[in-house]
Coordinates of C-alpha atoms in Angstrom, one line a residue:
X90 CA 28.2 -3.6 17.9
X91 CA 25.3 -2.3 19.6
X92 CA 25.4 1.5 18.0
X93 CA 25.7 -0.5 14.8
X94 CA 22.6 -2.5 15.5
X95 CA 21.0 0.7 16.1
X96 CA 22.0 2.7 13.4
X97 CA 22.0 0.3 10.6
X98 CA 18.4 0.3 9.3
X99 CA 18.1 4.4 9.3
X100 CA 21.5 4.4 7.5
X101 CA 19.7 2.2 4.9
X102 CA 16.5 3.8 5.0
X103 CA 18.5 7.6 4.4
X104 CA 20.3 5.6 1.5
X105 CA 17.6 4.8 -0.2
X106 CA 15.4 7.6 0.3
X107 CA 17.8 10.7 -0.6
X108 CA 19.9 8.2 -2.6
X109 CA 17.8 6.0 -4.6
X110 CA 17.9 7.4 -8.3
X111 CA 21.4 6.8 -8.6
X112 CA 21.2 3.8 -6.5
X113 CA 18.5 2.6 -8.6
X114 CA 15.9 -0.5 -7.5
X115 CA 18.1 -3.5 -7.1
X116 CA 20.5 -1.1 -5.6
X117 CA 18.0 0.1 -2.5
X118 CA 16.6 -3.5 -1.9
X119 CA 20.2 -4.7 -1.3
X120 CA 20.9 -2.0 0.7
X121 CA 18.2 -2.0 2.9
X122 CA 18.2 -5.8 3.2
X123 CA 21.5 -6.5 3.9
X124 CA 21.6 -3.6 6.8
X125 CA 18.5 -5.6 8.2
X126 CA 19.8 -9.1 7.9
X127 CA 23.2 -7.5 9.3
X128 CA 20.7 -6.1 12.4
X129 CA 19.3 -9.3 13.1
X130 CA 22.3 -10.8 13.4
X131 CA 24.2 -8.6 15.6
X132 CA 20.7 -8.8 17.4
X133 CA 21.6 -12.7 17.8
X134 CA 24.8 -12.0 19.1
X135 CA 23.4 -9.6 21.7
X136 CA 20.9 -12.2 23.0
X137 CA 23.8 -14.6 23.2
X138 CA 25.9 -11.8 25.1
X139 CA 23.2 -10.1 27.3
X140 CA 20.4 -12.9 27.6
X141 CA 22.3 -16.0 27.8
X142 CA 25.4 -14.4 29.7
X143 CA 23.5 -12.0 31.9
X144 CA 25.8 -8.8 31.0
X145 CA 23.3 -6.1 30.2
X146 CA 24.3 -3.4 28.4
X147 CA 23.9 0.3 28.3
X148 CA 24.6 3.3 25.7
X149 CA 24.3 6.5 26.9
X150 CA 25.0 9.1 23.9
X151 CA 24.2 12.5 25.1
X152 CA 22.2 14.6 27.4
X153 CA 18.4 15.8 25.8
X154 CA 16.8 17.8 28.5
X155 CA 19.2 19.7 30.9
X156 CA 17.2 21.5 33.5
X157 CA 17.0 21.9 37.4
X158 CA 13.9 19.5 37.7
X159 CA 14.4 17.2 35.2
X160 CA 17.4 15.2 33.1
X161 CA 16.7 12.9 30.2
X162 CA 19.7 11.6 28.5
X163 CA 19.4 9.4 24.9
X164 CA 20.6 6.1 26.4
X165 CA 19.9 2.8 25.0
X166 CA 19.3 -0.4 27.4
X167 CA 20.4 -3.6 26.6
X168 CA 18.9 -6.4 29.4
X169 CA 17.5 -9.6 28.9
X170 CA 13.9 -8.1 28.1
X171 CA 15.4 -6.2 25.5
X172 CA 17.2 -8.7 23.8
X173 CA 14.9 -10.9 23.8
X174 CA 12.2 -8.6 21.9
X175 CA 14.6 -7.8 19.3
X176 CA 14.9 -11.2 18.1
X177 CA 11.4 -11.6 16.7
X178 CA 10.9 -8.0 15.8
X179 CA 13.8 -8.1 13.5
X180 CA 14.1 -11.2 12.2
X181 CA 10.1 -10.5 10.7
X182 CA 11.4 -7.5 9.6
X183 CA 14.1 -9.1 7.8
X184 CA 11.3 -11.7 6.4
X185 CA 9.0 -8.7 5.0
X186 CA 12.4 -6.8 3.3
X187 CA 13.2 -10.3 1.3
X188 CA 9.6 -10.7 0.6
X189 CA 9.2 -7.2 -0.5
X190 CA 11.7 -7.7 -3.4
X191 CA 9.4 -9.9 -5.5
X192 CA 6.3 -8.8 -4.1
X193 CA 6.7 -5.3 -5.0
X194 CA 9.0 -5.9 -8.0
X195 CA 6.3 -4.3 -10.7
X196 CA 6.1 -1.2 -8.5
X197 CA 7.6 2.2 -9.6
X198 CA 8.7 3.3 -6.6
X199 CA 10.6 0.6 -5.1
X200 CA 13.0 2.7 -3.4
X201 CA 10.6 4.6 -1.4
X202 CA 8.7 1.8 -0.3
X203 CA 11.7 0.1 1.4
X204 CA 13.2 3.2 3.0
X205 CA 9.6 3.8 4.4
X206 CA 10.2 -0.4 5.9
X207 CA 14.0 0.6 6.9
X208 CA 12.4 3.2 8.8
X209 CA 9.9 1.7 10.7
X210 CA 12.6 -1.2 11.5
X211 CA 14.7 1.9 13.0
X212 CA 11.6 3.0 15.3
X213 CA 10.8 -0.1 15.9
X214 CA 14.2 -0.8 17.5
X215 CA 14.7 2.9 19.2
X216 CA 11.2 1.6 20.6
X217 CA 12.3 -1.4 22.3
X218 CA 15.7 -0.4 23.6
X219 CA 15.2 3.3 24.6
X220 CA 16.4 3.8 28.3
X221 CA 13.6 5.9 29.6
X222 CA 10.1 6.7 28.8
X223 CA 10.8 9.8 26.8
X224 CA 12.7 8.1 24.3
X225 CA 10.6 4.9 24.3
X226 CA 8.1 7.6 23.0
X227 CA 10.2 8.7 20.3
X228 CA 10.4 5.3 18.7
X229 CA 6.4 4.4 19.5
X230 CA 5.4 8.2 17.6
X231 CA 7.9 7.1 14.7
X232 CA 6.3 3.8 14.5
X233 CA 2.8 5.5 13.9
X234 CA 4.0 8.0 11.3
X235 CA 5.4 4.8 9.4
X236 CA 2.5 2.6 9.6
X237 CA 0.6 5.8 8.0
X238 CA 3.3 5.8 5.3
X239 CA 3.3 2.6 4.6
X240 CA -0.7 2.0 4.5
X241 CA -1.1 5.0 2.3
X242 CA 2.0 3.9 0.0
X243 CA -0.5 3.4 -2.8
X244 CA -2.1 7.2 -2.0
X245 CA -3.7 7.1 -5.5
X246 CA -6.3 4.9 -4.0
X247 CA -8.9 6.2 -1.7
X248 CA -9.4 3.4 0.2
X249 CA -5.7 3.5 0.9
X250 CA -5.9 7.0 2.0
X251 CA -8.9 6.3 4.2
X252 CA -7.1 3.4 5.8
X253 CA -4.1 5.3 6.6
X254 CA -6.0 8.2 8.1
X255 CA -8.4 5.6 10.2
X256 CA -5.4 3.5 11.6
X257 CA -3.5 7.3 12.2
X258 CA -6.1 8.7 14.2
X259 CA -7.3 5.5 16.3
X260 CA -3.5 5.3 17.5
X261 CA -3.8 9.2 18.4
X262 CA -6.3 7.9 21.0
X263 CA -3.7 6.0 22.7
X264 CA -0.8 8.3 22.0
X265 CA -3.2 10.6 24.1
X266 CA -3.5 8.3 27.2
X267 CA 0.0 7.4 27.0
X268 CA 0.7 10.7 27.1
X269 CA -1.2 11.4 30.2
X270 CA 0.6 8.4 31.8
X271 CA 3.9 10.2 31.0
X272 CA 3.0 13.3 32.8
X273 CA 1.5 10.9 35.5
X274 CA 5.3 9.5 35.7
X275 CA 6.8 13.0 35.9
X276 CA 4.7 14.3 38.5
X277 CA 4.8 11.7 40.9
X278 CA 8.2 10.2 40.3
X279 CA 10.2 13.6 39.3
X280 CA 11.9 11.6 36.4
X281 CA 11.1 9.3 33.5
X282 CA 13.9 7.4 33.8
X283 CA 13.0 3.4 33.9
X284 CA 15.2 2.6 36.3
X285 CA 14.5 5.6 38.9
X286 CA 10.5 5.0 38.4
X287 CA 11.1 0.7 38.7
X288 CA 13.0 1.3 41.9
X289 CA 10.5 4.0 43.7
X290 CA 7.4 2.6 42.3
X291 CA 7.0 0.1 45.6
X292 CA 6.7 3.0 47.7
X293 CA 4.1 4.9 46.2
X294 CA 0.6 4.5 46.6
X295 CA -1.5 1.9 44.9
X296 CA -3.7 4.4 43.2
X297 CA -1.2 6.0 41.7
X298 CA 0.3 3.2 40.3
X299 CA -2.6 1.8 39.2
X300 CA -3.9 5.3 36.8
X301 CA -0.4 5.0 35.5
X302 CA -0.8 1.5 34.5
X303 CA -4.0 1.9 33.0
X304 CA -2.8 4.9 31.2
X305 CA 0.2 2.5 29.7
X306 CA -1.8 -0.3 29.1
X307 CA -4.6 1.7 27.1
X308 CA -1.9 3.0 25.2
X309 CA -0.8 -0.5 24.3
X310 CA -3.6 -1.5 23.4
X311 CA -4.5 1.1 20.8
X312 CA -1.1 0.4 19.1
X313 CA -1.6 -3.3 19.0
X314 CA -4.8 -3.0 18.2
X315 CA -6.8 -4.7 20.4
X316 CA -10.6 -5.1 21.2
X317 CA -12.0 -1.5 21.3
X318 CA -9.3 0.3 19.5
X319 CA -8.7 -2.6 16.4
X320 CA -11.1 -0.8 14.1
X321 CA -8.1 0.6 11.8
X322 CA -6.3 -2.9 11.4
X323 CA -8.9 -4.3 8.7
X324 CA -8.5 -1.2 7.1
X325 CA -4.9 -1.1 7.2
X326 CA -4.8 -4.4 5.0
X327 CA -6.7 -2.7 2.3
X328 CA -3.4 -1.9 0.3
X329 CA -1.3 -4.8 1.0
X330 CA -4.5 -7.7 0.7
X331 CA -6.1 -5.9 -2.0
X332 CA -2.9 -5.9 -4.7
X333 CA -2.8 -9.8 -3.8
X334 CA -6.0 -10.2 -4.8
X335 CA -5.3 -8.1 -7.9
X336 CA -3.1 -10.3 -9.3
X337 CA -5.1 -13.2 -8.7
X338 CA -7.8 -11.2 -10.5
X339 CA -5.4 -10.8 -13.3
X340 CA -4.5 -14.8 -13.5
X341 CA -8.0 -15.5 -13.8
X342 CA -9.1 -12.6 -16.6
X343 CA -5.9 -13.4 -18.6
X344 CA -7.3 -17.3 -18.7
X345 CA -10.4 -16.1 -19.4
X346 CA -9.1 -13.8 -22.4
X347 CA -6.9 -16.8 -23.7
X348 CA -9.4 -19.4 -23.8
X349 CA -12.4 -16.5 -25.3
X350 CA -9.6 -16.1 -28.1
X351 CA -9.0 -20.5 -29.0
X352 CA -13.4 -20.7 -29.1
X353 CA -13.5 -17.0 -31.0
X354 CA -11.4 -18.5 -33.6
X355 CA -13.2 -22.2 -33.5
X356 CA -16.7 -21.2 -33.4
X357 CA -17.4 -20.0 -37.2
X358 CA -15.5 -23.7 -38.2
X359 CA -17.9 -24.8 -35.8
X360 CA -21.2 -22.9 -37.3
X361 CA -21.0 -24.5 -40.6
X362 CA -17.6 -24.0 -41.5
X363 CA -17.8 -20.1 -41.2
X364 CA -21.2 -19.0 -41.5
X365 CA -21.8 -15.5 -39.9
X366 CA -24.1 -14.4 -38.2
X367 CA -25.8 -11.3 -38.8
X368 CA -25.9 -8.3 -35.9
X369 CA -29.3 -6.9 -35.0
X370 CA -28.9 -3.4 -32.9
X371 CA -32.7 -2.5 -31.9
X372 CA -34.4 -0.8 -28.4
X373 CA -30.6 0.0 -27.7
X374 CA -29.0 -3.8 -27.6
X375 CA -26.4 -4.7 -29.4
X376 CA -26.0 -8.1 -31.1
X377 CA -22.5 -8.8 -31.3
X378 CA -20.8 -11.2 -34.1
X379 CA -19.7 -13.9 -33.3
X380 CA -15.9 -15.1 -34.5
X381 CA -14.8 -11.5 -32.9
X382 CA -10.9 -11.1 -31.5
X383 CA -12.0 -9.3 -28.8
X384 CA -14.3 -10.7 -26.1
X385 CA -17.7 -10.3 -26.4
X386 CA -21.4 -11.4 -24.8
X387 CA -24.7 -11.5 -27.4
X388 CA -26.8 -9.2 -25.8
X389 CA -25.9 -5.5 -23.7
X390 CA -27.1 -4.0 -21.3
X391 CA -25.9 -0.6 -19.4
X392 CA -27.4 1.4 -16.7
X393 CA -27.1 4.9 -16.8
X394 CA -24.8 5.5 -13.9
X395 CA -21.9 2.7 -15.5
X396 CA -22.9 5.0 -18.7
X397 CA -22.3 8.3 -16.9
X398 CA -19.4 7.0 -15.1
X399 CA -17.6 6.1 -18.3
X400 CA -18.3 8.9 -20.2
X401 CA -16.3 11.0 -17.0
X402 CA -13.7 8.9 -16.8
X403 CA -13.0 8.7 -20.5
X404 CA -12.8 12.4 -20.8
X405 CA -9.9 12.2 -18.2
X406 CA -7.9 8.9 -19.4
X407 CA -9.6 7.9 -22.6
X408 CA -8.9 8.7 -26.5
X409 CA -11.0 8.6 -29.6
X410 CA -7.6 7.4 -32.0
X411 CA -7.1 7.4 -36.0
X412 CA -4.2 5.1 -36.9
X413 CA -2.1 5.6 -39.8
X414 CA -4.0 3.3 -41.8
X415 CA -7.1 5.0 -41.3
X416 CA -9.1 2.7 -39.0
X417 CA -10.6 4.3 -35.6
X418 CA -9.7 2.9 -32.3
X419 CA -11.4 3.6 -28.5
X420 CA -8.7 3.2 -26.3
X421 CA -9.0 3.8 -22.3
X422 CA -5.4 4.0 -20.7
X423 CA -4.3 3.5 -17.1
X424 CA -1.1 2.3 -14.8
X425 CA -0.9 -1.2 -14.9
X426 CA -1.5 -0.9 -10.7
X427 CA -4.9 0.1 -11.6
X428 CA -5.8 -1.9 -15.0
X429 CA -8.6 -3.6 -12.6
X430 CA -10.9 -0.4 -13.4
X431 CA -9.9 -1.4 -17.2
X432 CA -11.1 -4.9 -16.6
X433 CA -14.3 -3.4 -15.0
X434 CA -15.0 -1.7 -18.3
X435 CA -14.4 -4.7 -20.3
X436 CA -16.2 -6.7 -17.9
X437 CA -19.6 -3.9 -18.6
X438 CA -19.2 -3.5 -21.6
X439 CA -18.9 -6.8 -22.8
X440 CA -16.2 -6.4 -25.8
X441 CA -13.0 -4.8 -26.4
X442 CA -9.7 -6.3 -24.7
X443 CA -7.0 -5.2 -21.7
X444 CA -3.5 -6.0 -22.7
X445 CA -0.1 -4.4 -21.8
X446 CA 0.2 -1.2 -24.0
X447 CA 4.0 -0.8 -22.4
X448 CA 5.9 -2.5 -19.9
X449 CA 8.9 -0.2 -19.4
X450 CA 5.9 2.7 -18.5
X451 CA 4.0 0.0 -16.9
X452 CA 0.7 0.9 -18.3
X453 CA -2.5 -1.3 -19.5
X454 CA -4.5 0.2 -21.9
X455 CA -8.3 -1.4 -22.7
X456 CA -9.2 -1.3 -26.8
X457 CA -12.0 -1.7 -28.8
X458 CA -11.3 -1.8 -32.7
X459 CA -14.1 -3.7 -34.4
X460 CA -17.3 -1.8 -36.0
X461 CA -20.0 -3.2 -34.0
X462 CA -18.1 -2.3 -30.4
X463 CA -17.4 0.8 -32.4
X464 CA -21.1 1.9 -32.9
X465 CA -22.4 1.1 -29.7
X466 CA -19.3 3.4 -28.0
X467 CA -20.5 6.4 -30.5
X468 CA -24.1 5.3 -29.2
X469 CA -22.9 6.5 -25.9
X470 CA -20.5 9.2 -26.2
X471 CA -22.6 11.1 -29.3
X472 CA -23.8 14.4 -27.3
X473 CA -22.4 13.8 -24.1
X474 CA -18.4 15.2 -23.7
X475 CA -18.0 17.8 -22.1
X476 CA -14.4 19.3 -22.8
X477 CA -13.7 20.6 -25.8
X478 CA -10.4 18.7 -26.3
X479 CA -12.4 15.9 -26.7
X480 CA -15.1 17.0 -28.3
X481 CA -12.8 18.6 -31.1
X482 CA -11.5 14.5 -31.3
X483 CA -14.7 12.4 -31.5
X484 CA -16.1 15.1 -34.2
X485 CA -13.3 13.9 -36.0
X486 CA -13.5 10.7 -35.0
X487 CA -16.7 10.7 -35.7

């Protein structure tokens, strides 16, 4: 039981990692969830065994370091402390896996995103129940390199990238003292055993255990980010924070779009049953007609670095389109992860629409198709693409 409650979450987390093509999506959630939920409860039954019974338990697998003046074995230690820790650390855990099925379920890459959380469940645990302080050190580096993985899951995003390097080298700080603490143990103690240092360490001098405990504490500190070393955390919810507020932003712009399209098509009824009013481009603004399917304001406005900024990005992800039946269409494309920079444009510009161009890609694409919108993006791109790709297809757009 207790291997299993070990083993379990890297066995799901290797599953879906090497395994999750065939396996597919639903396949790696399930996996990794129910070895997790199956964790948790063998964890319950070890509380109930260990903590309530008082019969601690120990795993010794195999010997690591061999030599004359010093043995460190991979042993596992089940006591009351123990026990009691892995209760709330895996039953979150087990919370974050269920969560992560809906809250991720637009994502691509599903399957390495919960064998990334399978993983740090697996350090996690190897954290908490390692029998000395060698392997305890094992599971608190793992734990690190999966934080970094997980923040900078999203590693298109700068700001994701930047949060995963901020919260990976502010825990370096404390890997460093804790470090230092280690070789602390060794020299004075001779081992790193817990049990050898617990039993000794009322002999030795206060000083000594003091530096030691200031080494340990510091490096607690820095992983649990507290007050001098929490710098990283706020970053760290960059990815996780900022695709909540995403879709949020995408309730509110789709509301927006739907009720722009009922007064787009009531308006001209409204203006004398249809009357239209005439667009007037001078001093570069555009007048925009009203009665438009795509959303637009009466009067624009753009600064020169928005204008600069487009023109870049365009050359990378936009397209200057002839459709079969002649008519011209500027169309911007992105992943549907990122159709907030599409929404940005829209929101800029003033016209044009975001929509879903596919969802089995899971791509948005923003459009403008009417003549005025038309002329005021020639008005901008006219003598200012670079490549020659797409200067060969706005000539001919053109």
């Amino acid at each position: 039981m207790y291997l299993a409650l070990i083993g379990l979450p890297i066995l799901g987390s290797i599953i879906s990692g090497f395994f999750g093509r065939k396996i597919g999506v639903s396949g790696s959630q399930i996996i990794t969830c129910t070895c997790v939920i199956t964790t948790t409860i063998l964890a319950i039954l070890a509380f109930i065994e260990v903590g309530l019974n008082k019969n601690p338990v120990k795993i010794h697998l195999f010997r690591w370091i061999d030599a004359e003046y010093l043995n460190v074995s991979w042993a596992f230690n089940f006591d009351s402390l123990t026990v009691s820790m892995l209760i709330p650390v895996l039953i979150i855990s087990s919370l974050v896996h269920v969560y992560s099925i809906g809250y991720m379920s637009h994502d691509p890459h599903n399957q390495r995103f919960f064998s990334y959380l399978s993983l740090f469940t697996f350090m996690m645990i190897i954290l908490v129940t390692g029998d000395n302080f060698l392997v305890m050190f094992v599971g608190w580096e793992g734990v690190g390199v999966c934080s970094y993985l997980l923040v900078s899951f999203w590693f298109t995003r700068i700001a994701a990238n930047q949060s995963s390097l901020a919260a990976f080298f502010t825990n370096r700080v404390g890997d460093y003292v804790l470090t230092v603490g280690m070789f602390a143990i060794l020299w004075s103690f001779g081992n790193v055993d817990y049990t050898t240092v617990f039993s000794l360490s009322p002999f030795y001098s206060e000083s000594v255990i003091f530096f030691v405990g200031i080494c340990l504490l510091i490096g607690a500190m820095a992983k649990s980010s507290q007050v001098g070393l929490h710098v990283w955390l706020p970053m760290a919810m960059e990815g996780f924070l900022g695709r909540a507020l995403l879709k949020f932003h995408y309730m509110l712009e789709h509301l927006y779009t739907s009720w722009s399209s009922i007064y787009s098509r009531v308006k001209p009824t409204l203006l004398n049953f249809g009357k239209i009013q005439e667009l007037r481009q001078s001093a570069g603004n555009l007048y925009i007609l009203s009665g438009s399917s795509e959303t637009t304001r009466e009067k624009l406005n753009i600064d020169d670095k928005f204008k600069w900024w487009l023109i870049g990005f365009t050359e990378g992800d936009g397209a200057f389109i002839i459709n079969k039946n002649g008519y011209l269409e500027f169309k911007v494309t992105q992943a549907s992860a990122d159709a907030q920079v599409l929404f940005y444009i829209k929101k800029q510009l003033g016209f044009g629409s975001v929509s879903v161009q596919s969802k089995e890609n899971k791509t948005h694409h923003f459009r403008v198709r009417n003549k005025i919108g038309l002329e005021y993006i020639i008005n901008i791109f006219n003598g200012n693409i670079i490549t020659k790709a797409k200067i060969t297809q706005f000539k001919s757009w053109l």
